Amino acid sequence: MSKKRLSLLVLVLVTLAFSSILLAACSRPGTPSASTGNKGNTPGSGSGGNAPTVHMGPSTFLQSSVTVPKGSMLKLVDDGAYLHIIQNGSWVNGAPKTATEPGAPTVNNLQVNGTSVEIGPFTTAGTFHIYCTVHQNMNLTIVVQ
């Protein structure tokens, strides 16, 4: 086999391998893409269904605030196949303001698209805010008692 054909074969094989890896990485539905520390985002069923729940529509949280018992998780449910990217902070006057209040669990670019996820645990009493980076003015206030 000539060097030219061998080089072309290697290039095709490398391209196929890379494409397979990329396809596998992108086809894992329900897997949050989030940066978390010890307290952060976990996929849906960790609390046995007892977690307070907030539903999300196409571009809103279906309620603007929720009360969560101290130590609990919060379940977010996407009621359709709508892309939401959730993060600490809120929309203020039409502009996103990323901020993590002291004691809040880290929520950083948590992708939810037709699935449910849990955030928390909320171990500190107080008021915390999360928002969807995709949908302007999609804010949720979390009151932990």
Short mmCIF file of C-alpha atoms in Angstrom, two decimals:
data_model
loop_
_atom_site.label_atom_id
_atom_site.label_comp_id
_atom_site.label_asym_id
_atom_site.label_seq_id
_atom_site.Cartn_x
_atom_site.Cartn_y
_atom_site.Cartn_z
CA MET A 1 0.00 0.00 0.00
CA SER A 2 1.37 3.40 -0.92
CA LYS A 3 2.19 6.03 1.69
CA LYS A 4 -0.53 8.28 0.32
CA ARG A 5 -3.23 5.61 0.72
CA LEU A 6 -1.95 4.67 4.15
CA SER A 7 -2.09 8.31 5.28
CA LEU A 8 -5.64 8.62 3.94
CA LEU A 9 -6.69 5.43 5.75
CA VAL A 10 -5.21 6.66 9.05
CA LEU A 11 -6.98 10.02 8.62
CA VAL A 12 -10.33 8.31 7.98
CA LEU A 13 -9.89 6.02 11.01
CA VAL A 14 -8.96 8.92 13.31
CA THR A 15 -11.96 10.91 12.06
CA LEU A 16 -14.31 7.98 12.67
CA ALA A 17 -12.90 7.41 16.16
CA PHE A 18 -13.29 11.08 17.08
CA SER A 19 -16.84 11.18 15.67
CA SER A 20 -17.80 8.08 17.67
CA ILE A 21 -16.50 9.60 20.89
CA LEU A 22 -18.30 12.88 20.22
CA LEU A 23 -21.56 11.09 19.39
CA ALA A 24 -21.37 8.98 22.55
CA ALA A 25 -20.71 12.04 24.71
CA CYS A 26 -23.64 13.97 23.24
CA SER A 27 -26.17 11.16 23.39
CA ARG A 28 -26.43 10.66 27.16
CA PRO A 29 -29.87 12.14 27.97
CA GLY A 30 -30.55 13.10 31.56
CA THR A 31 -26.91 13.58 32.46
CA PRO A 32 -26.39 17.02 33.99
CA SER A 33 -23.50 19.04 32.70
CA ALA A 34 -22.61 20.76 35.92
CA SER A 35 -19.57 21.70 37.91
CA THR A 36 -20.13 20.72 41.51
CA GLY A 37 -18.17 20.37 44.65
CA ASN A 38 -19.23 18.28 47.63
CA LYS A 39 -22.64 19.86 47.50
CA GLY A 40 -24.12 20.25 44.08
CA ASN A 41 -26.23 18.79 41.34
CA THR A 42 -27.28 15.19 41.16
CA PRO A 43 -29.64 13.54 38.71
CA GLY A 44 -33.23 12.93 39.79
CA SER A 45 -34.17 10.11 42.20
CA GLY A 46 -31.87 10.54 45.19
CA SER A 47 -34.43 11.55 47.80
CA GLY A 48 -36.99 8.85 47.12
CA GLY A 49 -39.56 11.33 45.84
CA ASN A 50 -39.81 13.40 49.03
CA ALA A 51 -37.92 16.43 47.73
CA PRO A 52 -39.86 19.66 47.21
CA THR A 53 -40.53 19.94 43.47
CA VAL A 54 -40.64 22.86 41.04
CA HIS A 55 -41.85 22.32 37.49
CA MET A 56 -40.47 24.19 34.48
CA GLY A 57 -42.42 25.16 31.37
CA PRO A 58 -41.03 26.28 28.01
CA SER A 59 -39.47 29.47 29.44
CA THR A 60 -40.48 29.79 33.10
CA PHE A 61 -40.41 28.14 36.47
CA LEU A 62 -44.10 27.44 37.09
CA GLN A 63 -43.76 29.07 40.50
CA SER A 64 -41.50 31.98 41.41
CA SER A 65 -40.49 30.70 44.86
CA VAL A 66 -40.36 27.51 46.90
CA THR A 67 -39.77 26.70 50.57
CA VAL A 68 -37.33 23.87 51.25
CA PRO A 69 -36.66 22.24 54.65
CA LYS A 70 -33.06 22.62 55.81
CA GLY A 71 -31.00 19.61 54.72
CA SER A 72 -33.30 18.77 51.78
CA MET A 73 -32.77 18.57 48.05
CA LEU A 74 -34.88 20.47 45.52
CA LYS A 75 -36.21 18.61 42.50
CA LEU A 76 -36.55 20.49 39.20
CA VAL A 77 -38.82 18.87 36.62
CA ASP A 78 -38.83 19.94 32.96
CA ASP A 79 -42.42 19.32 31.82
CA GLY A 80 -41.41 19.13 28.14
CA ALA A 81 -38.34 18.83 26.01
CA TYR A 82 -37.27 22.42 26.69
CA LEU A 83 -33.59 23.22 27.13
CA HIS A 84 -32.86 24.95 30.43
CA ILE A 85 -29.39 25.76 31.77
CA ILE A 86 -29.66 26.49 35.48
CA GLN A 87 -27.15 28.50 37.48
CA ASN A 88 -26.80 30.35 40.80
CA GLY A 89 -27.95 33.97 40.53
CA SER A 90 -30.88 35.73 38.87
CA TRP A 91 -32.01 37.95 36.04
CA VAL A 92 -32.01 41.61 37.12
CA ASN A 93 -33.55 44.20 34.80
CA GLY A 94 -33.17 41.85 31.84
CA ALA A 95 -29.50 41.07 32.52
CA PRO A 96 -28.15 37.83 34.01
CA LYS A 97 -26.35 38.25 37.34
CA THR A 98 -24.40 35.16 38.36
CA ALA A 99 -23.97 35.03 42.14
CA THR A 100 -23.78 32.32 44.76
CA GLU A 101 -25.09 33.33 48.16
CA PRO A 102 -23.10 32.05 51.16
CA GLY A 103 -24.36 28.59 52.11
CA ALA A 104 -26.01 27.90 48.75
CA PRO A 105 -25.21 24.67 46.93
CA THR A 106 -23.25 25.27 43.73
CA VAL A 107 -25.38 25.14 40.58
CA ASN A 108 -23.22 25.84 37.55
CA ASN A 109 -24.55 25.30 34.02
CA LEU A 110 -26.88 22.44 34.99
CA GLN A 111 -28.55 21.35 31.75
CA VAL A 112 -32.12 20.11 32.00
CA ASN A 113 -33.92 19.06 28.84
CA GLY A 114 -37.05 16.95 29.28
CA THR A 115 -35.72 15.36 32.49
CA SER A 116 -35.66 16.02 36.20
CA VAL A 117 -32.69 16.78 38.43
CA GLU A 118 -32.11 17.47 42.08
CA ILE A 119 -30.00 20.29 43.46
CA GLY A 120 -28.72 20.57 46.97
CA PRO A 121 -28.69 19.61 49.72
CA PHE A 122 -29.62 22.97 51.18
CA THR A 123 -27.77 22.78 54.50
CA THR A 124 -27.98 26.46 55.45
CA ALA A 125 -31.16 28.40 56.26
CA GLY A 126 -31.66 31.47 54.11
CA THR A 127 -32.86 32.74 50.75
CA PHE A 128 -31.11 31.59 47.59
CA HIS A 129 -31.61 32.29 43.90
CA ILE A 130 -31.20 30.27 40.72
CA TYR A 131 -32.02 31.21 37.15
CA CYS A 132 -32.12 29.81 33.64
CA THR A 133 -29.36 31.29 31.50
CA VAL A 134 -31.34 30.53 28.33
CA HIS A 135 -34.65 32.23 29.19
CA GLN A 136 -34.66 35.88 30.20
CA ASN A 137 -36.32 36.56 33.58
CA MET A 138 -36.65 32.84 34.46
CA ASN A 139 -35.84 33.15 38.18
CA LEU A 140 -36.52 30.93 41.18
CA THR A 141 -36.23 32.02 44.80
CA ILE A 142 -35.49 29.19 47.25
CA VAL A 143 -36.29 29.82 50.92
CA VAL A 144 -34.62 27.31 53.23
CA GLN A 145 -36.06 26.95 56.75
#
